[in-house]
Tab-separated table of C-alpha atoms in Angstrom:
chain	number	residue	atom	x	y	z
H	1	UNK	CA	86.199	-95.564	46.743
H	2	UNK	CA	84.325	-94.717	43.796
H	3	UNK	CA	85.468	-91.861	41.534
H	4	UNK	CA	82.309	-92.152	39.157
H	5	UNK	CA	81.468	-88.326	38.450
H	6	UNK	CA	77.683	-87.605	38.772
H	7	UNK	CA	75.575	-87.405	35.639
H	8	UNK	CA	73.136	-84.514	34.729
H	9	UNK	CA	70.073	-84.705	32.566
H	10	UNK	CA	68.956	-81.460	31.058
H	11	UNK	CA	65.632	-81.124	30.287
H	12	UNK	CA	63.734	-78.780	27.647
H	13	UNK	CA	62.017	-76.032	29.341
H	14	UNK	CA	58.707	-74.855	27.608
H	15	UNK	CA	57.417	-71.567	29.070
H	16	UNK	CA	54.362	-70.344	27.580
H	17	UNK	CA	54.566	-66.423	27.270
H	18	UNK	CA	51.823	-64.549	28.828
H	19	UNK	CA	49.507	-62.651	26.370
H	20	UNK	CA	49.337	-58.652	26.521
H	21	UNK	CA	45.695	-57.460	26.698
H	22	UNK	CA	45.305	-54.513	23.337
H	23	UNK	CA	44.107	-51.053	24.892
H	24	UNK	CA	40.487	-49.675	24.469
H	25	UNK	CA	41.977	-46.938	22.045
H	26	UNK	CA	43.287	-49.876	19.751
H	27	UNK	CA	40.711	-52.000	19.775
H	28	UNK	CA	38.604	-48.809	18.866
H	29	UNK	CA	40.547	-48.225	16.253
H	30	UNK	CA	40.472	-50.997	14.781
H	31	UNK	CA	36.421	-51.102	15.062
H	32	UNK	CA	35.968	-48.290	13.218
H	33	UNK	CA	38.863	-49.499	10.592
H	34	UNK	CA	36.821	-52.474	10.124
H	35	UNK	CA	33.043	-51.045	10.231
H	36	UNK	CA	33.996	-47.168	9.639
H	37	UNK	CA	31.703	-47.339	6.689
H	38	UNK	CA	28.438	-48.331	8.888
H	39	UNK	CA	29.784	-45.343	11.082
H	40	UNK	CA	29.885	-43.077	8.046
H	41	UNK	CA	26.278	-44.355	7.702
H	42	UNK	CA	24.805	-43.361	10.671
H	43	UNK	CA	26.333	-40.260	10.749
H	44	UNK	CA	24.800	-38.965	7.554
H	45	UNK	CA	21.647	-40.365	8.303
H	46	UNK	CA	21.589	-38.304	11.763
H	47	UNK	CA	22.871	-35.450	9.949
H	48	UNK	CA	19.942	-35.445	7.764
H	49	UNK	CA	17.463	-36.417	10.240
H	50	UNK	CA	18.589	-33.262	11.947
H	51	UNK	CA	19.186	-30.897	8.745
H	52	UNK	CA	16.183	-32.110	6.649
H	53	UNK	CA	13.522	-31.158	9.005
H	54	UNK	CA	15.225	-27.586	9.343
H	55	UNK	CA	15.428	-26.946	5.804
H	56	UNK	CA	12.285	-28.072	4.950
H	57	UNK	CA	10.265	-27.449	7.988
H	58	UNK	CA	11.793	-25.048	10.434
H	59	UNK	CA	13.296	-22.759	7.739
H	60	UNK	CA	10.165	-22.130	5.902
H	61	UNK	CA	8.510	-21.818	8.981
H	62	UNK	CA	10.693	-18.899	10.360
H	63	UNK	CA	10.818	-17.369	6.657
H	64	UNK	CA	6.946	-16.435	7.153
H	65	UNK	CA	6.949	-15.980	10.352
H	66	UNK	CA	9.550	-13.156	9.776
H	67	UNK	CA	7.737	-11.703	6.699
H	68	UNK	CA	4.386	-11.852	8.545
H	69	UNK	CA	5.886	-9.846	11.572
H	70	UNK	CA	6.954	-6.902	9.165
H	71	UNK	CA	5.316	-3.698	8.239
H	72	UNK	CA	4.908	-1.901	5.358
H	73	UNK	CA	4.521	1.839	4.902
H	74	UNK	CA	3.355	3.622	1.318
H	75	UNK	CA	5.013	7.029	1.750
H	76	UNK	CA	3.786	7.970	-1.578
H	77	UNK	CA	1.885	7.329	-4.482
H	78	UNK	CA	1.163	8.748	-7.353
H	79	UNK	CA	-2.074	7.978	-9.859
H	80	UNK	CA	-1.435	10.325	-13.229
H	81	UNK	CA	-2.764	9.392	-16.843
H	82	UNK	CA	-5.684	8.035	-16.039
H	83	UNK	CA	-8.165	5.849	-18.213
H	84	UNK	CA	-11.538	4.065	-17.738
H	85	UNK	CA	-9.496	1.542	-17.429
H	86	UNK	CA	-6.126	2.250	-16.101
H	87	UNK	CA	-3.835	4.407	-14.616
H	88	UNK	CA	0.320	5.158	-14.261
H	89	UNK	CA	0.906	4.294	-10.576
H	90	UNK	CA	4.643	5.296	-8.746
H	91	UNK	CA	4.372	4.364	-5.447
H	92	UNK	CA	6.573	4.413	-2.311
H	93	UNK	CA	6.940	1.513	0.064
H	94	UNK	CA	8.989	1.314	3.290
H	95	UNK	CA	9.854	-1.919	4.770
H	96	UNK	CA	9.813	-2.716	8.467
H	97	UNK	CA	11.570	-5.402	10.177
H	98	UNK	CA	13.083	-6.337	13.417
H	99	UNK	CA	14.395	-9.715	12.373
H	100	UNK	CA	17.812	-10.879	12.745
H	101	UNK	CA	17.947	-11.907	9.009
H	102	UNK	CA	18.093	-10.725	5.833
H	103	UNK	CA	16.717	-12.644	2.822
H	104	UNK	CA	15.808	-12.115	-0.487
H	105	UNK	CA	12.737	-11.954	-1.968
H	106	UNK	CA	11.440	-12.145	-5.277
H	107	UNK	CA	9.756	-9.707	-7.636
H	108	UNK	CA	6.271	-11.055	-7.410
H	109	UNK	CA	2.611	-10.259	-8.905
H	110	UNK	CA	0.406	-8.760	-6.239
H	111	UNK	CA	-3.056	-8.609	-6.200
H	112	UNK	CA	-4.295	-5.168	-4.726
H	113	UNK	CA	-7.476	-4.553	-2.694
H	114	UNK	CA	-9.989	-2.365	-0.599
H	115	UNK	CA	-9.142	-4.335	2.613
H	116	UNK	CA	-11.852	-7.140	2.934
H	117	UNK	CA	-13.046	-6.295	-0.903
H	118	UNK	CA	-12.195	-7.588	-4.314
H	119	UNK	CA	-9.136	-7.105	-5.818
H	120	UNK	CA	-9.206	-3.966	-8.248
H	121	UNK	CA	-5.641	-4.672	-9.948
H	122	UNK	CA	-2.497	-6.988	-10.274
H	123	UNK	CA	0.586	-4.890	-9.136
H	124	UNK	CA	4.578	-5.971	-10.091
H	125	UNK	CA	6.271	-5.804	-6.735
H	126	UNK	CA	10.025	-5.115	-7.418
H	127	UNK	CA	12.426	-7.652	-5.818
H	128	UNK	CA	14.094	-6.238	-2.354
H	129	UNK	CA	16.546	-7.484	0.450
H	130	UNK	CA	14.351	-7.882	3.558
H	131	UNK	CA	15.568	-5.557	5.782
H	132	UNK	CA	14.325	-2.528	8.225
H	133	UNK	CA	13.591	0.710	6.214
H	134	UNK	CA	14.687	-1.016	2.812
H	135	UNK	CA	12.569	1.124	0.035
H	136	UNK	CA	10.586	-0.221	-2.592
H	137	UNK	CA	10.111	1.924	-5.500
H	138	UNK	CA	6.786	1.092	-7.574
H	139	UNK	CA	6.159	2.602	-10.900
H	140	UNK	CA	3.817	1.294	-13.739
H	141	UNK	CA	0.804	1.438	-15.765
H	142	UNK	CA	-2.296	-0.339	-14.208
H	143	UNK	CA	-4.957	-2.015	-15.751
H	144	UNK	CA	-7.590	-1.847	-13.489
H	145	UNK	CA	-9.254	-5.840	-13.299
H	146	UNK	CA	-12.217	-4.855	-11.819
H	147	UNK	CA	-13.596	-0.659	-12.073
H	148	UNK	CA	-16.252	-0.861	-9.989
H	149	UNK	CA	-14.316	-2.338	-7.124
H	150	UNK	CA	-11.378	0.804	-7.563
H	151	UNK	CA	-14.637	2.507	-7.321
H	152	UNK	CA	-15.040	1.831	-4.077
H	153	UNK	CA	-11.438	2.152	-3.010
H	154	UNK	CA	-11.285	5.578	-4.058
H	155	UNK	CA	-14.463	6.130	-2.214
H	156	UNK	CA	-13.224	4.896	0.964
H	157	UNK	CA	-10.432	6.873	0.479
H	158	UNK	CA	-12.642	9.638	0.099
H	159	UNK	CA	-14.834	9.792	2.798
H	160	UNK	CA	-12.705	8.343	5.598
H	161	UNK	CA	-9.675	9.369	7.875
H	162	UNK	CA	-7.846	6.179	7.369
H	163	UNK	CA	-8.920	3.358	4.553
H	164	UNK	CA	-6.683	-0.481	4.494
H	165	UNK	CA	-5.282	-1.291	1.508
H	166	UNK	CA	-4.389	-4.756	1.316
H	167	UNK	CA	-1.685	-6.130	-0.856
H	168	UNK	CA	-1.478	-10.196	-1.179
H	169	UNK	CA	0.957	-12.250	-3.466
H	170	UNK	CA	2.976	-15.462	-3.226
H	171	UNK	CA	6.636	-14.037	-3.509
H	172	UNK	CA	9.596	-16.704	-3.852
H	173	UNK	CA	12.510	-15.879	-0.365
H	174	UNK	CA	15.602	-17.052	-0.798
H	175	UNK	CA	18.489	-16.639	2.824
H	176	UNK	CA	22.189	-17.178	2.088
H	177	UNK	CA	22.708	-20.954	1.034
H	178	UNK	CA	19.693	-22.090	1.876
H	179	UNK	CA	17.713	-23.114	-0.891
H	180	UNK	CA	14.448	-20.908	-2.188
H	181	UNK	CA	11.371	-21.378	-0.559
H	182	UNK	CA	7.970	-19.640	-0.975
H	183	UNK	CA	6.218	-17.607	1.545
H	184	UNK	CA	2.845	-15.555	1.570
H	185	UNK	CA	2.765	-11.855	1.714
H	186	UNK	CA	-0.506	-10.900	3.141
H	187	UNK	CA	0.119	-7.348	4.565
H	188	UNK	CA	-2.826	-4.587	5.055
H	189	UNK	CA	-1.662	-1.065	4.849
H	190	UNK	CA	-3.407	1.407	6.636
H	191	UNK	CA	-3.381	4.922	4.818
H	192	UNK	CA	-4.826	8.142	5.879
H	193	UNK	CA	-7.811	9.444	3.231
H	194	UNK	CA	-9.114	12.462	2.386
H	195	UNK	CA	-11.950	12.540	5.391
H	196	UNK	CA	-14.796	13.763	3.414
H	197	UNK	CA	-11.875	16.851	2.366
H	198	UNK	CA	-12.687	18.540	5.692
H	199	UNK	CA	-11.770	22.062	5.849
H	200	UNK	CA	-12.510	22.695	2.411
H	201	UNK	CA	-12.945	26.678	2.020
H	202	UNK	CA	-13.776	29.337	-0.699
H	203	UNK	CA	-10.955	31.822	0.115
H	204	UNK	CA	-12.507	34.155	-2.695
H	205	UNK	CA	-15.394	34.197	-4.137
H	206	UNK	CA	-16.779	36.660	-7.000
H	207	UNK	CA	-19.797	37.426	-9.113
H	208	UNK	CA	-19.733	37.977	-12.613
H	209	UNK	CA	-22.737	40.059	-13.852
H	210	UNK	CA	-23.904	39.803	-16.710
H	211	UNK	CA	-22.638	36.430	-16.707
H	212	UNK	CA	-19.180	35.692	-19.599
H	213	UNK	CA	-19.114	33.106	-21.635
H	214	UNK	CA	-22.293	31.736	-19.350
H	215	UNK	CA	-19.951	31.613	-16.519
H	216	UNK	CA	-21.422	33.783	-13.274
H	217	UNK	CA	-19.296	33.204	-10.750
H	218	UNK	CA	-15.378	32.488	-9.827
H	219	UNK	CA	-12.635	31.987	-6.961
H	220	UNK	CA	-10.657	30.028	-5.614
H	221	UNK	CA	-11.064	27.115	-3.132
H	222	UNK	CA	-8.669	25.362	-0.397
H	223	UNK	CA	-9.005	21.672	-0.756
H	224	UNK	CA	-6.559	19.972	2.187
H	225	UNK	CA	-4.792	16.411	1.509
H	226	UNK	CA	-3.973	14.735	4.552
H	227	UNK	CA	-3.149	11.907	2.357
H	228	UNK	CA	-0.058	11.140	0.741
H	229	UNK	CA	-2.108	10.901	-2.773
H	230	UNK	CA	-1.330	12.744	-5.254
H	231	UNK	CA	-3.444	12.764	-8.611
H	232	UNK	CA	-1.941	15.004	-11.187
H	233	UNK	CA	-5.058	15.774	-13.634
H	234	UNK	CA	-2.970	18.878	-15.003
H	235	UNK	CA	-3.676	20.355	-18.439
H	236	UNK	CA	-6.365	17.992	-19.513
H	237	UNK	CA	-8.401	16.952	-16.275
H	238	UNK	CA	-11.565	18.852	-15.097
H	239	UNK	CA	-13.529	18.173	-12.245
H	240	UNK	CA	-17.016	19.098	-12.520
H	241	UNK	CA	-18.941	19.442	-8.787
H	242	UNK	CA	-23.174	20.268	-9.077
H	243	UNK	CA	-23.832	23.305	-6.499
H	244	UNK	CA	-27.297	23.017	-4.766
H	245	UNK	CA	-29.046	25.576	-2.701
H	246	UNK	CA	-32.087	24.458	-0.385
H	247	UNK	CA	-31.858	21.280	-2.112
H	248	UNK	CA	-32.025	22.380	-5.364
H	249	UNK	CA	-29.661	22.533	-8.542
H	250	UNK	CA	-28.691	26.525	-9.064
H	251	UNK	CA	-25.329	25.538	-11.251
H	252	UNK	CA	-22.462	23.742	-11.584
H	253	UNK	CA	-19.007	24.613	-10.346
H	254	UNK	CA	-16.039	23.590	-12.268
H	255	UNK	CA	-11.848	22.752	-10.957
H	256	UNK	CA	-10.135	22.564	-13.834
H	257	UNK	CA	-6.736	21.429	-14.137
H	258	UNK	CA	-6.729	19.735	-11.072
H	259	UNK	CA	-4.067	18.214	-9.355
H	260	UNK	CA	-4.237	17.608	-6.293
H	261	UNK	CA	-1.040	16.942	-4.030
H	262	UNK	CA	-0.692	16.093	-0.200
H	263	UNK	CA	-0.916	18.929	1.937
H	264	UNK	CA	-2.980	21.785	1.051
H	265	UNK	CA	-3.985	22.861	-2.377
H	266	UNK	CA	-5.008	26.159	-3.915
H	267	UNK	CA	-7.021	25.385	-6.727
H	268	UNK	CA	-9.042	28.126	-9.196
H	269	UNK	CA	-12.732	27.818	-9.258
H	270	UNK	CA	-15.176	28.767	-11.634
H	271	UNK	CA	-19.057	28.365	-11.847
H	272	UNK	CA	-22.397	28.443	-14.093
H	273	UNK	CA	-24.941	29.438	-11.732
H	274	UNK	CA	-28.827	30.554	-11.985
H	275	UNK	CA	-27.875	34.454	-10.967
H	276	UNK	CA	-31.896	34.454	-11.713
H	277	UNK	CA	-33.361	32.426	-9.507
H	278	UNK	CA	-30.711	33.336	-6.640
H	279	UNK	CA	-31.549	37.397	-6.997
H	280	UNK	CA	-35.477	36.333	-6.907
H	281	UNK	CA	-34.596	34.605	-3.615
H	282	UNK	CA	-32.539	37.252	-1.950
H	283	UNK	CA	-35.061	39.979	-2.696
H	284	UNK	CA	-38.283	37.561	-1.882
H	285	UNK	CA	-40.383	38.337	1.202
H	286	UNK	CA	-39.866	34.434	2.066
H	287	UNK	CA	-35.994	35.071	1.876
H	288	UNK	CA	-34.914	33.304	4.675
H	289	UNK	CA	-31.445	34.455	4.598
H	290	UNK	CA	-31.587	38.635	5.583
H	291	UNK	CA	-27.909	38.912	5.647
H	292	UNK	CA	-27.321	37.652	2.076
H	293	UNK	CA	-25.452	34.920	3.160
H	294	UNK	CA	-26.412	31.582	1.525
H	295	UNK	CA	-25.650	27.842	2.573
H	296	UNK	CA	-24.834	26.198	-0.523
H	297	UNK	CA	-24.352	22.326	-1.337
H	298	UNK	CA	-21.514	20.429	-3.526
H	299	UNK	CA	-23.027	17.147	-3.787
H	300	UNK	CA	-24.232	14.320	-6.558
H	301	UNK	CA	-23.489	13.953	-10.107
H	302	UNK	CA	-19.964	15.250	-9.607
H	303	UNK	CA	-18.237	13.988	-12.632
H	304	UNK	CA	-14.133	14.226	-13.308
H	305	UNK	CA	-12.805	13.589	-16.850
H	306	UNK	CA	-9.216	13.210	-18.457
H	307	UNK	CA	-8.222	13.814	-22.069
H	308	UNK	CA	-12.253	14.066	-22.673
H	309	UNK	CA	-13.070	10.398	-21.140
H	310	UNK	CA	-14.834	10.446	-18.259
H	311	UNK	CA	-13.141	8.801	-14.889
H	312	UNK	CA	-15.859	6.646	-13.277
H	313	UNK	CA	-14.592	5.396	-10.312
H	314	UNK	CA	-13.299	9.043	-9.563
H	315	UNK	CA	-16.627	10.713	-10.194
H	316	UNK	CA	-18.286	7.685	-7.611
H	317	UNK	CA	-16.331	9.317	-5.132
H	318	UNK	CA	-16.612	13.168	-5.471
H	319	UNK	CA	-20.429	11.952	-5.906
H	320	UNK	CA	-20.647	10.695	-2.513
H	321	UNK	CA	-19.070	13.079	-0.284
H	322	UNK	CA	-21.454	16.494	0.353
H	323	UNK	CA	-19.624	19.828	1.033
H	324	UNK	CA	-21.089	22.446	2.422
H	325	UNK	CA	-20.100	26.290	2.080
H	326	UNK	CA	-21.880	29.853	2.948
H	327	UNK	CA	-20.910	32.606	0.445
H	328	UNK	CA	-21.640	36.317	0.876
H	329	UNK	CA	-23.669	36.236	-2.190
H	330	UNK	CA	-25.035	39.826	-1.347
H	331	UNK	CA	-21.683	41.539	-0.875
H	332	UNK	CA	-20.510	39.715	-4.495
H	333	UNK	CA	-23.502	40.748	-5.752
H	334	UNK	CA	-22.802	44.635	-4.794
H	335	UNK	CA	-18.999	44.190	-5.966
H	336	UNK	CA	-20.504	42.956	-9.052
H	337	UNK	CA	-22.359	46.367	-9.452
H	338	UNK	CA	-25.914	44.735	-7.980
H	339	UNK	CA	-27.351	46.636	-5.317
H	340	UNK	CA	-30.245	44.615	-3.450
H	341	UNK	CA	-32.437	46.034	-0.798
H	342	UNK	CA	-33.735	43.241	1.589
């Protein structure tokens, strides 16, 4: 019987371990740890794609759109010391807005004009924060660029209820961070005028015979401003009006010391007339006026002076606005000490 023990081989195992697949969050980290400066890249290249055409396109675009849509409203303005060829304005403006922001904008040069006409002047318009009912305050001497064409601003203002004044510059805007950008300020303002000074009146009106100084006649007149113009002439401005009676010169009437403010104005009056040639009238068989009341004209060569220079453009428009005005010339004439029998 065989007592041999049994004999064992061991043999090397070799087990190959299994490899663990990396997660989608590791692997992505390790993308952009690898490439994260293409990422960095793109991103700023997206960012200005997007921010560029805002700044430079959409934000410039909005600016005027925002300072097109606003108003403006000239509350007041004043023309004193005037020249030939310039005046001292101070002026009132009123900003309107109903936009949601707020920028800057620049003092600018302004080039002022009858709506649809020449510019008559350059005009400083003070810097101001866009915003609703913001106030602009105006005040300095103007050198008038072209007389003729003030000529015919102040005689639109003259003989119409409402006249456009148009003010146009190239002011720089500036909103928070953004960088500056210019926009165009076009804006028309439409102001009342003086509407041919309808309702002018002679509250009084008296004869002075024999005639002082070769002055015949005086009063005082009610000139009404429904403007908010106000031209001071004071102590050394006259305004000088020709009076006409069935189409003919009889005198001149003189306002001096005018100045005229919004609202209505008392004003003295005083007047060379031909107390000749009106008595021969009144007491003519042809006198077509029985109750002594005569139609009288204030038209042409009106001229207004200041400090002894004559004002052009303001004599253009008293020139071309006619008043007209019946005085009881007989009644003066008997208050006077005249007794006529028609």
């Amino acid at each position: 019987m065989s007592t041999a023990k049994p004999s064992f081989v061991e043999e090397e195992s070799h087990i190959t371990p299994t490899q663990t697949k990396k997660s989608f969050g590791v692997r992505l980290a390790a993308h952009f740890k690898k490439w994260w400066w293409v990422h960095l890249i793109i991103f700023i290249a997206c960012f200005l794609i997007i921010l560029l055409p805002v700044i430079y396109v959409a934000y410039p675009k909005i600016a005027q759109h925002d300072v097109s849509d606003s108003t403006l409203d000239i509350t007041e303005m004043i023309l004193s010391n005037p020249t030939p060829e310039s005046f001292h304005l101070k002026q009132r403006q009123v900003l309107g807005s109903d936009s949601s922001y707020h920028p800057k904008i620049d003092a600018f040069d302004s080039e002022v004009s009858l709506a649809g006409a020449p510019p008559f002047a350059h005009v400083t318009v003070p810097a101001v924060k866009s915003k609703d009912g913001a106030v602009i305050h105006v005040e300095q001497k103007v050198d008038l660029t072209n007389a003729s064409a003030f000529g015919d601003y102040t005689t639109a203002v003259m003989l119409n209820e409402e006249v456009s004044l148009n003010i146009y510059g190239r002011p720089g805007l500036k909103q928070g961070g953004l960088p500056k950008t210019t926009v165009t300020y076009n804006k028309t303002v439409v102001m009342k005028g003086l509407n041919k000074l309808e309702g002018f009146t002679v509250a009084k009106f008296f004869i002075m015979f024999p005639p002082v100084n070769g002055f015949g006649m005086n009063g005082t007149v009610i000139i009404p401003n429904p403007s908010v113009l106000t031209i001071p002439l004071k102590k050394q401005g006259n305004v000088s009006l020709n009076l006409e009676l069935d189409g003919k010169s009889v005198g001149t009437t003189y306002l001096n010391n005018l100045t005229l403010k919004p609202g209505s104005n008392t004003v003295p009056m005083i007047g060379k007339v031909d107390q000749a040639a009106i008595i021969t009238l009144l007491t003519s068989k042809s006198n077509p006026y029985k109750d002594g009341i005569l139609p009288f004209d204030i038209a042409g060569n009106a001229t207004s002076t200041y400090d002894g220079k004559e004002l052009p453009y303001f004599s253009k428009a008293l020139s071309a606005n006619k008043l007209s005005i019946k005085l009881d010339v007989l009644s003066a004439l008997k208050e006077a000490g005249v007794n006529l029998s028609l």
